[in-house]
Coordinates of C-alpha atoms in Angstrom, one line a residue:
M1 CA -34.7 14.8 -1.6
A2 CA -33.6 18.3 -2.8
Q3 CA -36.2 21.0 -2.9
S4 CA -35.7 21.4 -6.6
Q5 CA -36.3 17.6 -7.2
L6 CA -39.4 17.7 -4.8
R7 CA -40.9 20.6 -6.6
E8 CA -40.8 18.6 -9.8
S9 CA -43.1 16.0 -8.1
W10 CA -46.1 18.2 -8.2
H11 CA -46.3 17.7 -12.0
V12 CA -47.1 14.1 -11.4
C13 CA -48.9 14.2 -8.2
H14 CA -54.2 16.8 -6.3
C15 CA -54.3 20.5 -5.9
Q16 CA -53.2 22.0 -2.6
L17 CA -52.5 25.7 -2.3
D18 CA -50.3 27.3 0.2
C19 CA -51.1 30.4 2.5
S20 CA -49.5 32.9 4.8
T21 CA -45.7 32.5 4.9
L22 CA -46.0 28.8 3.6
G23 CA -44.9 28.1 0.0
W24 CA -45.3 24.9 -2.1
F25 CA -42.6 23.3 0.1
S26 CA -44.9 23.3 3.1
W27 CA -46.9 20.5 1.5
A28 CA -43.8 18.4 1.3
F29 CA -43.9 17.9 5.1
L30 CA -47.2 16.1 4.7
L31 CA -45.0 13.4 3.3
Y32 CA -41.9 13.9 5.3
G33 CA -42.9 12.7 8.6
P34 CA -41.5 10.2 7.7
F35 CA -43.7 9.9 4.5
L36 CA -44.0 12.8 2.1
L37 CA -48.9 14.6 1.1
M38 CA -47.7 15.3 -2.4
I39 CA -45.9 12.0 -3.0
A40 CA -48.3 10.1 -0.7
L41 CA -51.2 11.3 -3.0
A42 CA -49.2 10.3 -6.1
N43 CA -48.7 6.8 -4.7
A44 CA -52.4 6.6 -4.0
W45 CA -53.0 7.4 -7.7
F46 CA -53.9 11.1 -7.3
R47 CA -52.3 14.0 -9.2
A48 CA -51.3 16.8 -7.0
F49 CA -50.3 20.4 -7.8
A50 CA -49.0 22.6 -5.1
P51 CA -48.1 26.0 -6.9
D52 CA -46.6 29.0 -5.2
Y53 CA -49.2 31.7 -5.0
R54 CA -48.8 34.7 -7.3
G55 CA -46.0 36.8 -5.7
Y56 CA -44.9 33.8 -3.4
G57 CA -41.7 31.8 -3.6
L58 CA -40.9 31.0 -7.2
S59 CA -43.9 32.6 -8.7
D60 CA -43.8 36.1 -10.4
S61 CA -45.2 39.1 -8.4
P62 CA -48.4 40.7 -9.6
P63 CA -47.7 43.7 -11.7
E64 CA -49.5 45.9 -9.4
P65 CA -49.2 44.3 -5.9
E66 CA -51.5 46.8 -4.2
K67 CA -54.3 45.7 -6.5
A68 CA -53.8 42.0 -5.9
S69 CA -56.9 40.1 -4.7
Y70 CA -58.4 36.7 -4.2
A71 CA -59.8 37.0 -7.7
D72 CA -56.3 36.8 -9.1
L73 CA -55.8 33.5 -7.2
T74 CA -59.0 32.1 -8.6
K75 CA -57.9 33.0 -12.1
D76 CA -54.4 31.4 -11.6
L77 CA -56.2 28.2 -10.5
F78 CA -58.3 28.1 -13.6
G79 CA -55.1 28.9 -15.6
I80 CA -53.3 25.8 -14.1
L81 CA -56.4 23.5 -14.9
D82 CA -56.6 24.8 -18.5
A83 CA -52.8 24.7 -19.1
L84 CA -52.6 21.1 -18.1
N85 CA -55.7 20.1 -20.0
I86 CA -57.4 18.7 -16.9
P87 CA -60.8 17.4 -18.1
K88 CA -63.7 19.9 -17.8
H89 CA -66.1 18.1 -15.6
P90 CA -69.7 19.6 -15.4
E91 CA -68.2 21.4 -12.4
R92 CA -64.5 22.4 -12.2
V93 CA -64.5 21.5 -8.4
L94 CA -65.1 18.0 -7.4
G95 CA -64.4 18.5 -3.7
I96 CA -62.8 20.7 -1.2
I97 CA -60.4 20.1 1.7
T98 CA -59.5 22.9 4.2
I99 CA -57.2 22.7 7.0
G100 CA -58.1 24.9 10.0
V101 CA -60.4 27.3 8.4
P102 CA -64.2 26.6 8.1
Y103 CA -66.1 28.2 5.3
M104 CA -67.8 31.5 6.2
P105 CA -70.0 33.5 3.7
P106 CA -68.0 36.1 1.9
G107 CA -68.1 39.7 3.5
P108 CA -66.1 42.1 5.4
T109 CA -63.9 40.6 8.1
T110 CA -65.7 41.0 11.5
F111 CA -63.1 39.4 13.9
S112 CA -61.3 42.7 14.3
K113 CA -64.5 44.4 15.7
H114 CA -64.2 42.0 18.7
L115 CA -60.4 41.9 19.2
P116 CA -57.9 44.5 20.4
E117 CA -56.2 46.9 17.9
G118 CA -53.1 44.8 18.1
F119 CA -54.8 41.8 16.5
Y120 CA -52.3 40.7 13.8
I121 CA -54.7 40.9 10.9
S122 CA -55.7 44.5 11.9
R123 CA -52.1 45.4 12.0
W124 CA -51.2 43.8 8.8
Q125 CA -54.0 45.5 7.0
E126 CA -52.6 48.9 7.7
P127 CA -50.7 50.3 4.7
G128 CA -47.0 49.7 5.2
R129 CA -47.1 48.5 8.7
A130 CA -46.2 44.9 8.1
E131 CA -43.6 46.0 5.7
A132 CA -42.0 48.1 8.2
D133 CA -42.2 45.5 10.8
F134 CA -40.7 42.7 8.6
G135 CA -38.2 45.0 7.2
R136 CA -36.3 45.3 10.5
L137 CA -35.3 41.7 10.1
D138 CA -34.0 39.4 7.4
A139 CA -36.4 37.0 5.6
K140 CA -35.2 33.9 7.4
T141 CA -35.8 35.6 10.9
V142 CA -39.3 36.7 9.8
V143 CA -40.3 33.2 8.7
R144 CA -38.9 31.7 11.9
N145 CA -40.8 34.2 14.0
V146 CA -44.0 33.7 12.2
Y147 CA -43.8 29.9 12.6
I148 CA -43.1 30.1 16.2
L149 CA -45.9 32.7 16.8
F150 CA -48.5 30.9 14.8
S151 CA -47.8 27.5 16.2
R152 CA -49.0 28.8 19.7
P153 CA -52.7 28.2 20.6
E154 CA -53.2 31.9 21.4
I155 CA -54.2 34.6 18.9
P156 CA -51.2 36.8 18.0
I157 CA -52.1 40.2 19.4
A158 CA -49.5 42.9 19.8
A159 CA -50.9 45.9 21.7
E160 CA -54.2 49.1 19.8
N161 CA -57.3 51.0 14.5
E162 CA -59.4 48.7 12.5
S163 CA -60.2 48.2 8.9
G164 CA -62.4 45.8 6.9
G165 CA -61.5 43.0 4.6
E166 CA -62.0 42.4 0.9
E167 CA -65.7 42.2 -0.2
F168 CA -66.9 39.6 -2.8
N169 CA -69.9 39.9 -5.1
I170 CA -71.3 36.3 -4.6
T171 CA -75.0 36.0 -4.9
D172 CA -75.3 32.4 -3.6
P173 CA -72.9 31.7 -0.7
I174 CA -73.6 28.0 -0.6
V175 CA -70.7 25.5 -1.3
K176 CA -72.4 22.8 -3.5
V177 CA -69.5 20.3 -3.6
P178 CA -68.3 17.8 -1.0
A179 CA -65.9 19.4 1.6
L180 CA -63.6 18.1 4.2
L181 CA -62.7 20.4 7.2
I182 CA -59.7 19.5 9.3
M183 CA -59.8 21.4 12.6
E184 CA -56.8 21.5 15.0
G185 CA -57.5 21.7 18.6
K186 CA -54.5 23.9 19.3
D187 CA -54.8 26.2 16.3
Y188 CA -55.2 29.9 17.4
V189 CA -57.8 30.4 14.7
F190 CA -60.2 28.3 16.8
K191 CA -60.1 31.2 19.4
F192 CA -61.3 33.8 16.9
P193 CA -64.6 35.2 18.3
G194 CA -67.4 32.8 17.6
M195 CA -65.3 30.4 15.6
E196 CA -65.5 27.4 18.0
D197 CA -69.4 27.8 18.4
Y198 CA -69.7 28.2 14.5
V199 CA -68.1 24.9 13.9
N200 CA -69.4 22.9 16.9
S201 CA -73.0 24.1 16.6
G202 CA -73.2 22.8 13.0
K203 CA -74.0 26.2 11.6
V204 CA -71.2 25.9 9.2
K205 CA -73.2 23.2 7.5
E206 CA -75.9 25.7 6.6
F207 CA -73.4 26.9 4.0
V208 CA -71.5 23.6 3.3
P209 CA -74.3 20.9 3.4
D210 CA -72.0 18.0 2.3
L211 CA -69.3 18.5 5.0
D212 CA -67.2 16.0 6.9
I213 CA -65.1 17.3 9.8
I214 CA -61.9 15.8 11.3
Y215 CA -60.6 17.0 14.7
L216 CA -56.9 16.7 15.6
P217 CA -56.8 17.6 19.3
E218 CA -53.0 18.3 19.4
G219 CA -52.9 20.0 16.0
T220 CA -51.5 23.5 15.6
H221 CA -51.9 26.0 12.7
F222 CA -49.1 24.1 10.9
V223 CA -50.6 20.6 11.3
Q224 CA -49.6 19.5 7.8
E225 CA -46.0 19.9 8.9
Q226 CA -46.5 18.9 12.5
A227 CA -48.3 15.7 12.1
P228 CA -48.2 14.8 8.4
Q229 CA -48.7 11.0 8.7
E230 CA -51.7 11.4 11.0
L231 CA -53.2 13.9 8.7
A232 CA -52.8 11.9 5.6
V233 CA -52.9 8.2 6.4
N234 CA -53.9 7.5 10.0
E235 CA -57.1 5.6 9.9
E236 CA -58.0 5.2 13.6
D237 CA -61.2 7.3 13.3
G238 CA -62.1 5.8 9.8
L239 CA -61.5 9.2 7.9
R240 CA -58.4 10.8 6.8
L241 CA -57.3 13.0 3.9
I242 CA -56.4 10.2 1.5
T243 CA -59.4 8.1 2.6
W244 CA -61.7 10.9 1.9
L245 CA -60.2 11.7 -1.5
R246 CA -60.5 8.1 -2.5
F247 CA -64.1 8.0 -1.4
Q248 CA -65.0 11.3 -3.3
S249 CA -63.0 10.2 -6.4
L250 CA -65.2 7.1 -6.6
K251 CA -68.3 9.2 -7.2
G252 CA -69.4 10.1 -10.7
S253 CA -69.3 8.5 -14.1
R254 CA -65.4 8.2 -14.3
V255 CA -65.7 4.9 -12.3
V256 CA -64.9 1.8 -14.2
V257 CA -65.8 -1.8 -12.7
F258 CA -64.1 -4.8 -14.1
I259 CA -65.7 -8.2 -13.9
H260 CA -63.4 -11.1 -14.7
G261 CA -64.1 -14.6 -16.1
F262 CA -62.6 -18.1 -15.5
P263 CA -59.9 -19.0 -14.6
E264 CA -59.2 -15.3 -14.0
I265 CA -59.2 -13.0 -10.9
W266 CA -58.8 -9.3 -10.3
Y267 CA -55.2 -9.6 -11.4
S268 CA -56.2 -10.4 -15.0
W269 CA -57.1 -6.7 -15.3
R270 CA -53.6 -5.6 -14.0
H271 CA -52.7 -3.8 -17.2
Q272 CA -56.1 -2.1 -17.7
M273 CA -56.2 -0.9 -14.0
I274 CA -52.9 1.0 -14.3
S275 CA -53.6 2.5 -17.8
L276 CA -57.0 3.8 -16.9
A277 CA -55.9 5.2 -13.6
K278 CA -53.3 7.2 -15.6
A279 CA -56.0 8.3 -18.0
G280 CA -58.0 9.8 -15.0
Y281 CA -60.5 6.9 -14.3
R282 CA -61.1 5.2 -11.1
V283 CA -60.9 1.5 -11.4
I284 CA -62.6 -1.3 -9.2
A285 CA -61.6 -4.8 -10.0
P286 CA -63.0 -7.3 -7.5
D287 CA -62.5 -11.0 -7.1
L288 CA -65.9 -12.4 -7.8
R289 CA -67.7 -14.3 -5.0
G290 CA -65.8 -17.6 -4.4
Y291 CA -62.8 -16.4 -6.3
G292 CA -59.3 -15.5 -5.0
L293 CA -59.6 -13.3 -1.9
S294 CA -63.4 -13.2 -1.9
Q295 CA -65.5 -15.4 0.4
P296 CA -67.4 -18.3 -1.2
H297 CA -71.2 -18.5 -1.3
P298 CA -72.6 -19.8 2.0
L299 CA -74.8 -22.3 0.1
L300 CA -72.7 -23.1 -2.9
H301 CA -75.3 -25.3 -4.7
E302 CA -77.5 -22.1 -4.9
A303 CA -74.8 -19.8 -6.3
S304 CA -75.8 -18.1 -9.5
F305 CA -75.2 -15.1 -11.8
D306 CA -77.6 -13.1 -9.7
D307 CA -75.1 -13.2 -6.9
F308 CA -72.5 -11.4 -9.2
V309 CA -75.1 -8.8 -10.1
E310 CA -76.1 -8.2 -6.5
D311 CA -72.4 -8.1 -5.4
T312 CA -71.6 -5.6 -8.0
L313 CA -74.6 -3.4 -7.0
S314 CA -73.4 -3.6 -3.3
I315 CA -70.0 -2.4 -4.3
L316 CA -71.5 0.7 -6.1
D317 CA -73.9 1.4 -3.2
S318 CA -71.3 1.0 -0.4
L319 CA -69.1 3.6 -2.2
H320 CA -72.0 5.8 -3.1
I321 CA -71.5 5.5 -6.8
Q322 CA -74.6 6.3 -8.8
K323 CA -73.4 5.2 -12.1
A324 CA -70.4 3.4 -13.5
F325 CA -68.9 1.8 -16.7
L326 CA -68.8 -2.0 -16.6
V327 CA -66.2 -4.1 -18.3
G328 CA -66.7 -7.9 -18.6
K329 CA -64.9 -10.8 -20.1
D330 CA -65.7 -14.3 -20.7
F331 CA -68.7 -15.2 -18.3
G332 CA -68.1 -11.8 -16.7
S333 CA -69.6 -10.2 -19.8
W334 CA -72.8 -12.0 -19.1
A335 CA -72.8 -10.8 -15.6
V336 CA -72.3 -7.2 -16.9
Y337 CA -75.1 -7.6 -19.5
L338 CA -77.4 -9.0 -16.8
F339 CA -76.7 -6.1 -14.5
S340 CA -77.5 -3.6 -17.2
L341 CA -80.9 -5.3 -17.8
I342 CA -81.8 -5.3 -14.1
H343 CA -80.2 -2.0 -13.1
P344 CA -80.1 0.1 -16.4
T345 CA -79.8 3.5 -14.5
R346 CA -76.7 2.5 -12.8
V347 CA -74.7 1.8 -16.0
A348 CA -72.9 4.6 -18.0
G349 CA -71.6 2.2 -20.6
I350 CA -70.5 -1.4 -21.3
I351 CA -67.3 -3.0 -22.7
S352 CA -67.3 -6.7 -23.4
L353 CA -64.2 -8.7 -24.2
G354 CA -64.9 -11.6 -26.5
V355 CA -68.6 -12.2 -25.7
P356 CA -71.5 -10.7 -27.7
F357 CA -74.9 -10.2 -25.9
F358 CA -77.3 -13.0 -26.7
L359 CA -80.3 -14.5 -24.9
P360 CA -79.4 -17.5 -22.7
N361 CA -80.4 -20.7 -24.4
P362 CA -79.6 -24.1 -22.6
Q363 CA -79.9 -25.8 -25.9
R364 CA -77.4 -23.7 -27.8
Y365 CA -74.5 -26.2 -27.5
L366 CA -76.3 -29.5 -28.0
D367 CA -74.6 -30.2 -31.2
L368 CA -71.1 -30.3 -29.7
P369 CA -69.6 -33.7 -28.5
E370 CA -69.8 -35.1 -25.1
G371 CA -66.2 -34.1 -24.4
F372 CA -67.0 -30.3 -24.8
Y373 CA -65.4 -28.7 -21.8
I374 CA -68.6 -27.1 -20.5
F375 CA -70.4 -30.4 -20.6
R376 CA -67.6 -32.1 -18.7
W377 CA -67.4 -29.3 -16.0
K378 CA -71.2 -29.3 -15.5
E379 CA -71.1 -33.0 -14.4
P380 CA -71.1 -33.1 -10.6
G381 CA -67.5 -34.0 -9.3
R382 CA -66.0 -34.4 -12.7
A383 CA -64.0 -31.2 -12.9
E384 CA -63.0 -31.6 -9.3
A385 CA -61.6 -35.0 -9.9
D386 CA -59.9 -33.9 -13.0
F387 CA -58.2 -30.9 -11.3
G388 CA -57.6 -32.9 -8.2
R389 CA -54.9 -34.9 -9.9
F390 CA -52.7 -31.8 -10.1
D391 CA -51.6 -28.9 -7.8
V392 CA -53.4 -25.6 -8.4
K393 CA -50.5 -23.9 -10.2
T394 CA -50.5 -26.8 -12.9
V395 CA -54.3 -26.5 -13.3
V396 CA -54.2 -22.7 -14.0
R397 CA -51.2 -23.1 -16.3
S398 CA -53.0 -25.9 -18.3
I399 CA -56.2 -23.9 -18.7
Y400 CA -54.2 -20.8 -19.8
I401 CA -52.4 -22.8 -22.4
L402 CA -55.6 -24.6 -23.5
F403 CA -57.9 -21.6 -23.7
S404 CA -55.3 -19.5 -25.6
R405 CA -55.7 -21.8 -28.6
S406 CA -58.1 -21.0 -31.4
E407 CA -59.9 -24.5 -31.1
I408 CA -62.7 -25.3 -28.7
P409 CA -61.4 -27.6 -25.9
I410 CA -63.0 -31.0 -26.5
A411 CA -61.7 -34.2 -24.9
H412 CA -62.1 -37.8 -26.1
K413 CA -64.2 -40.3 -24.2
D414 CA -61.1 -41.7 -22.6
Q415 CA -59.6 -38.3 -21.8
E416 CA -60.3 -35.5 -19.2
I417 CA -59.9 -31.8 -20.2
M418 CA -56.6 -31.5 -18.3
D419 CA -55.2 -34.3 -20.5
L420 CA -55.5 -32.0 -23.6
V421 CA -52.3 -30.2 -22.4
D422 CA -48.9 -31.6 -22.6
S423 CA -46.8 -30.5 -19.7
S424 CA -43.8 -29.7 -22.0
I425 CA -45.8 -27.0 -23.8
P426 CA -44.6 -23.6 -22.7
L427 CA -46.8 -20.8 -21.3
P428 CA -47.9 -18.1 -23.8
A429 CA -45.1 -15.5 -24.2
W430 CA -47.3 -12.7 -22.6
F431 CA -48.1 -14.8 -19.5
T432 CA -45.0 -14.9 -17.1
D433 CA -44.1 -17.4 -14.4
E434 CA -44.7 -14.4 -12.0
D435 CA -48.2 -14.1 -13.4
L436 CA -48.8 -17.8 -12.9
A437 CA -47.5 -17.7 -9.3
T438 CA -49.9 -14.8 -8.5
Y439 CA -52.9 -16.7 -9.9
A440 CA -51.9 -19.9 -8.1
A441 CA -51.5 -18.1 -4.8
L442 CA -55.0 -16.7 -5.0
Y443 CA -56.6 -19.9 -6.1
E444 CA -54.9 -21.8 -3.4
T445 CA -56.8 -19.4 -1.1
S446 CA -60.2 -20.0 -2.7
G447 CA -59.9 -23.4 -4.1
L448 CA -61.5 -24.3 -7.5
D449 CA -64.8 -25.8 -6.2
S450 CA -66.5 -22.4 -5.8
P451 CA -65.3 -20.9 -9.0
M452 CA -66.7 -23.9 -10.9
Q453 CA -70.2 -23.5 -9.6
V454 CA -70.7 -20.3 -11.5
P455 CA -70.5 -20.2 -14.4
Y456 CA -70.4 -23.9 -15.2
K457 CA -72.6 -25.9 -12.9
G458 CA -75.0 -22.9 -12.6
L459 CA -74.4 -21.7 -16.2
H460 CA -78.0 -20.6 -16.9
K461 CA -79.2 -20.1 -13.4
Y462 CA -80.5 -16.6 -12.9
N463 CA -83.9 -15.0 -12.1
Q464 CA -85.5 -14.6 -15.5
S465 CA -88.4 -12.9 -13.9
T466 CA -86.3 -9.8 -13.2
I467 CA -85.9 -9.1 -17.0
T468 CA -89.0 -7.9 -18.7
D469 CA -87.3 -6.4 -21.7
P470 CA -84.0 -8.0 -22.8
K471 CA -82.6 -4.9 -24.5
V472 CA -79.4 -3.2 -23.3
E473 CA -79.8 0.5 -23.3
A474 CA -76.4 1.6 -22.5
P475 CA -73.6 2.2 -25.2
V476 CA -71.7 -1.1 -25.6
L477 CA -68.1 -1.6 -27.1
L478 CA -67.6 -5.2 -28.0
I479 CA -63.9 -6.2 -28.5
M480 CA -63.5 -9.6 -30.4
G481 CA -60.4 -11.5 -30.8
G482 CA -60.0 -13.1 -34.2
K483 CA -58.4 -16.3 -32.7
D484 CA -60.6 -16.7 -29.7
Y485 CA -62.0 -20.3 -29.6
F486 CA -65.3 -18.9 -28.6
L487 CA -65.9 -17.8 -32.2
K488 CA -66.2 -21.5 -33.0
F489 CA -69.1 -22.0 -30.7
P490 CA -72.2 -23.0 -32.9
G491 CA -73.9 -20.0 -34.4
I492 CA -71.6 -17.2 -32.9
E493 CA -69.9 -16.2 -36.2
D494 CA -73.3 -16.0 -38.1
Y495 CA -74.8 -14.1 -35.1
M496 CA -72.0 -11.6 -35.3
E497 CA -72.1 -11.2 -39.1
S498 CA -75.8 -11.0 -39.4
G499 CA -76.1 -7.9 -37.1
K500 CA -78.8 -9.6 -35.1
M501 CA -77.1 -8.5 -32.0
R502 CA -78.2 -4.9 -32.6
E503 CA -81.8 -5.9 -32.0
Y504 CA -80.8 -6.3 -28.4
V505 CA -77.9 -3.7 -28.3
P506 CA -78.9 -0.7 -30.5
D507 CA -75.9 1.4 -29.5
L508 CA -73.2 -1.0 -30.4
E509 CA -69.6 -0.6 -31.6
V510 CA -67.5 -3.7 -32.5
K511 CA -63.8 -3.8 -32.7
W512 CA -61.6 -6.6 -33.8
L513 CA -58.1 -7.7 -32.8
P514 CA -57.3 -10.2 -35.6
N515 CA -54.7 -12.1 -33.7
G516 CA -56.5 -11.7 -30.3
T517 CA -57.0 -14.9 -28.2
H518 CA -59.5 -15.6 -25.3
F519 CA -57.1 -13.6 -23.1
M520 CA -56.6 -10.6 -25.3
Q521 CA -56.5 -8.1 -22.4
E522 CA -53.3 -9.8 -21.1
Q523 CA -52.0 -10.6 -24.6
F524 CA -52.4 -7.3 -26.3
P525 CA -52.9 -4.8 -23.2
D526 CA -51.8 -1.7 -25.1
Q527 CA -54.3 -2.2 -27.9
V528 CA -57.1 -3.2 -25.6
N529 CA -56.3 -0.3 -23.2
Q530 CA -56.5 2.2 -26.1
L531 CA -59.8 0.9 -27.3
I532 CA -61.3 1.1 -23.8
I533 CA -60.1 4.5 -23.1
S534 CA -61.1 5.9 -26.4
F535 CA -64.6 4.5 -25.9
L536 CA -64.8 5.9 -22.3
D537 CA -63.6 9.3 -23.3
Q538 CA -66.3 9.6 -25.9
L539 CA -68.9 9.1 -23.3
I540 CA -67.6 11.4 -20.6

């Protein structure tokens, strides 16, 4: 990849800044090696910017170089964020990663007081001395020599004056955001007076309380070029740069958790996951317990909606996510509503596809015929016998065709639910053979027995004692499909038109997709994505 091409990649890739003789290109080696950090971060759904500092490489020089300071670099960083319309979080910095340099409170540089006059920083602080030194050689030789010199484990000291560093007017020298410090065992900086003790004693954490540290024993001052793959993606010690970034990115209210229905799996959210990630959100779309790649309930007959609630809570807790947006569809919507009733402080907002909030009522569907699919599938062994006549791929195919219609699936007395679908009927145009193969492969892993337990056999099984006030306090977006068979369930249309739902969901917004079916997020992904993102953006 040519340098000019690689430079363009920072437009689509997390912010790393260069230092010393390094330019934006130095970060390329985090990905050469053999994989390039800018591209690696982009592939991990981060956006990376690696500008040349003011006066470095392709950037313009300061109008008055002798007056240039770190304050200019700070202003330039803000300029980049503002120019690219990067969302303004309550704090502009979500986390920090430094390679080789621990945080030290601002103040005059003190290392030179304990090192000989020939200490490179002391020399280069003398007006004109570095310029005269470098001026004897061409630029290529200067860069070559600096790389060789700074790759050694010894501090560069020539041979004997002294001056202080830049002072900052900072009243509170505590770093309040999460930080990752990557220290290299053979970096000469580690031999600066007091540096090793400062890091190893933990004193650095007095100024950076939320600090993780990675040690790379063989790393030199240029570790991002020396060992790019180990720095970026090696997971032997459980923490590397991309892992840390992913962990930090899952904190905060830009996390969206998708809860699927039946016969769906995480893959049913494929269009939403990509779209929301591009819009700056962090997406979690698990297979529910017993579905796809997730393990079944150890006591299947005891499985209930409570399990889905607790599993969702465990996901948030394990990733240290305090609050998230929840998106549900089909019975997944009820799991989301139930979660918000039990854990209201963990929910930033709710989006439900096709299912309004209503109180569970086992008597709700008693007016429907015996062949109603939920009645059939609640009978012990009946769904299993029905599905068992076919391979998994055929079952999933039939259910997608059947549930894409606008009529409630109801079988005659001499029929089973799978008999309602003629094998010659094609799949919906928006559901490909590749999609079907993905579903089938995952259901072949999990089987269908566990997915049928919840929601069908345990449809109304949950701990009602945990709900004292059945009111959803979080903002809710309800997206309804005009051709979803669910609208023909007894009382649903009247419930929607009467506005009674607002008694339980005061902060409610309803959007309609007139031609939307039960699988609207796969049928009309662009429209659904836009509705979801617009709703989320209003609440950020």
